Amino acid sequence: MTDAERFADAMGDMLAQWRLPRATGRVYGHLLLRGEPSTAEELQQSLRLSSGAVSTAVRSLAAWGLARTIPQPGSRRLLVEAAGGFEQLLAASHERAHAFICTLRDAEGLADGDVAARRLVDVTDLFESYVTAGEEMLRTRHDR
């Protein structure tokens, strides 16, 4: 197995931990290392994936902003290339965390006693700190 294959597998394992299909992570890892866009057939061959797995992976990556498709004039075929990076995943994660924080805040008056109220505040504070730190990191990267 080549280092590039190991990297693609590691990306597959990483994104699988985030509840994305392992094939999606493998396709993303492969695209990150490519100097030029790939066809679906190249992805199938290189990664030994079915056409359905590649198609699903490409749609997922495009939806997350991690890949873009490039139409080919006069053909139904698309080229695919990596776009952006984990910034999009972090931003999407922050959107979910904001929704979670709102739900936690809505429950503030429902806690059964001081112990539960303190726990609810602690969880809310933790997620707010996570979002604040991540947003600061994203701002710093954009200012470069």
Short mmCIF file of C-alpha atoms in Angstrom, two decimals:
data_model
loop_
_atom_site.label_atom_id
_atom_site.label_comp_id
_atom_site.label_asym_id
_atom_site.label_seq_id
_atom_site.Cartn_x
_atom_site.Cartn_y
_atom_site.Cartn_z
CA MET A 1 0.00 0.00 0.00
CA THR A 2 1.35 3.43 -0.93
CA ASP A 3 1.56 6.42 1.39
CA ALA A 4 -1.17 8.11 -0.67
CA GLU A 5 -3.47 5.10 -0.19
CA ARG A 6 -2.76 5.13 3.55
CA PHE A 7 -3.62 8.83 3.65
CA ALA A 8 -6.90 8.26 1.78
CA ASP A 9 -7.77 5.44 4.18
CA ALA A 10 -6.92 7.64 7.18
CA MET A 11 -9.19 10.39 5.82
CA GLY A 12 -11.91 7.78 5.36
CA ASP A 13 -11.55 6.71 8.97
CA MET A 14 -11.51 10.33 10.16
CA LEU A 15 -14.67 11.38 8.33
CA ALA A 16 -16.38 8.13 9.35
CA GLN A 17 -15.97 9.28 12.95
CA TRP A 18 -17.95 12.35 11.91
CA ARG A 19 -20.76 10.12 10.60
CA LEU A 20 -19.88 10.50 6.93
CA PRO A 21 -19.39 7.36 4.84
CA ARG A 22 -15.83 6.07 4.89
CA ALA A 23 -15.79 6.16 1.07
CA THR A 24 -16.50 9.89 1.20
CA GLY A 25 -13.43 10.47 3.34
CA ARG A 26 -11.30 8.27 1.09
CA VAL A 27 -12.42 10.22 -1.99
CA TYR A 28 -11.68 13.51 -0.22
CA GLY A 29 -8.23 12.31 0.83
CA HIS A 30 -7.47 11.23 -2.72
CA LEU A 31 -8.68 14.54 -4.17
CA LEU A 32 -6.60 16.54 -1.70
CA LEU A 33 -3.42 14.92 -3.02
CA ARG A 34 -4.30 15.28 -6.70
CA GLY A 35 -2.76 18.13 -8.66
CA GLU A 36 -5.62 18.10 -11.15
CA PRO A 37 -9.32 17.20 -11.15
CA SER A 38 -10.34 13.54 -11.36
CA THR A 39 -13.08 11.75 -13.23
CA ALA A 40 -15.47 9.43 -11.42
CA GLU A 41 -13.87 6.53 -13.28
CA GLU A 42 -10.42 7.49 -12.01
CA LEU A 43 -11.75 7.66 -8.46
CA GLN A 44 -13.41 4.24 -8.83
CA GLN A 45 -10.21 2.68 -10.14
CA SER A 46 -7.77 4.36 -7.77
CA LEU A 47 -9.84 3.73 -4.65
CA ARG A 48 -11.49 0.47 -5.73
CA LEU A 49 -14.96 1.86 -5.09
CA SER A 50 -18.26 1.26 -6.85
CA SER A 51 -19.72 3.94 -9.09
CA GLY A 52 -22.53 4.42 -6.55
CA ALA A 53 -20.06 4.97 -3.70
CA VAL A 54 -18.11 7.51 -5.76
CA SER A 55 -21.29 9.30 -6.84
CA THR A 56 -22.55 9.50 -3.25
CA ALA A 57 -19.14 10.65 -2.01
CA VAL A 58 -18.88 13.40 -4.62
CA ARG A 59 -22.39 14.68 -3.84
CA SER A 60 -21.63 14.68 -0.09
CA LEU A 61 -18.31 16.45 -0.53
CA ALA A 62 -19.87 19.06 -2.79
CA ALA A 63 -22.70 19.61 -0.28
CA TRP A 64 -20.15 20.16 2.50
CA GLY A 65 -18.14 22.53 0.28
CA LEU A 66 -15.14 20.19 0.30
CA ALA A 67 -15.20 19.41 -3.43
CA ARG A 68 -16.48 21.00 -6.58
CA THR A 69 -17.61 19.45 -9.82
CA ILE A 70 -16.54 20.82 -13.15
CA PRO A 71 -18.88 20.19 -16.10
CA GLN A 72 -17.29 19.07 -19.36
CA PRO A 73 -18.71 20.79 -22.46
CA GLY A 74 -20.56 18.37 -24.72
CA SER A 75 -20.49 15.59 -22.13
CA ARG A 76 -22.45 14.45 -19.10
CA ARG A 77 -19.18 13.63 -17.35
CA LEU A 78 -17.93 15.81 -14.56
CA LEU A 79 -14.47 16.37 -13.21
CA VAL A 80 -14.09 16.57 -9.44
CA GLU A 81 -11.50 18.45 -7.41
CA ALA A 82 -10.97 19.18 -3.73
CA ALA A 83 -12.10 22.59 -2.59
CA GLY A 84 -11.52 24.45 0.61
CA GLY A 85 -10.68 22.35 3.58
CA PHE A 86 -11.80 21.51 7.04
CA GLU A 87 -12.85 25.12 7.52
CA GLN A 88 -16.18 24.23 5.90
CA LEU A 89 -16.61 21.24 8.20
CA LEU A 90 -15.80 23.38 11.22
CA ALA A 91 -18.25 26.05 10.10
CA ALA A 92 -20.98 23.43 9.62
CA SER A 93 -20.17 21.96 13.02
CA HIS A 94 -20.52 25.43 14.53
CA GLU A 95 -23.94 25.86 12.97
CA ARG A 96 -25.06 22.63 14.64
CA ALA A 97 -23.44 23.74 17.91
CA HIS A 98 -25.30 27.08 17.76
CA ALA A 99 -28.59 25.21 17.37
CA PHE A 100 -27.61 22.96 20.29
CA ILE A 101 -26.79 26.00 22.44
CA CYS A 102 -30.19 27.53 21.66
CA THR A 103 -31.91 24.32 22.69
CA LEU A 104 -29.91 24.25 25.93
CA ARG A 105 -30.80 27.88 26.68
CA ASP A 106 -34.48 27.17 26.03
CA ALA A 107 -34.32 24.52 28.80
CA GLU A 108 -32.79 26.79 31.45
CA GLY A 109 -36.05 27.17 33.39
CA LEU A 110 -36.82 23.45 33.23
CA ALA A 111 -33.96 22.12 35.34
CA ASP A 112 -34.99 20.13 38.40
CA GLY A 113 -33.00 21.80 41.17
CA ASP A 114 -29.65 23.51 41.53
CA VAL A 115 -27.50 20.51 40.52
CA ALA A 116 -29.31 20.05 37.21
CA ALA A 117 -29.37 23.81 36.56
CA ARG A 118 -25.60 24.07 37.14
CA ARG A 119 -24.95 21.07 34.87
CA LEU A 120 -27.07 22.64 32.12
CA VAL A 121 -25.13 25.92 32.44
CA ASP A 122 -21.81 24.03 32.36
CA VAL A 123 -22.75 22.18 29.17
CA THR A 124 -23.97 25.40 27.56
CA ASP A 125 -20.76 27.22 28.56
CA LEU A 126 -18.63 24.40 27.15
CA PHE A 127 -20.31 24.54 23.75
CA GLU A 128 -20.21 28.34 23.69
CA SER A 129 -16.45 28.21 24.40
CA TYR A 130 -15.95 25.65 21.63
CA VAL A 131 -17.80 27.80 19.12
CA THR A 132 -16.03 31.00 20.20
CA ALA A 133 -12.58 29.40 19.93
CA GLY A 134 -13.35 27.87 16.55
CA GLU A 135 -14.76 31.08 15.14
CA GLU A 136 -11.69 32.99 16.31
CA MET A 137 -9.48 30.43 14.58
CA LEU A 138 -11.48 30.78 11.36
CA ARG A 139 -11.27 34.60 11.55
CA THR A 140 -7.51 34.40 12.06
CA ARG A 141 -7.12 32.14 9.03
CA HIS A 142 -9.24 34.43 6.84
CA ASP A 143 -7.20 37.47 7.89
CA ARG A 144 -3.93 35.95 6.63
#
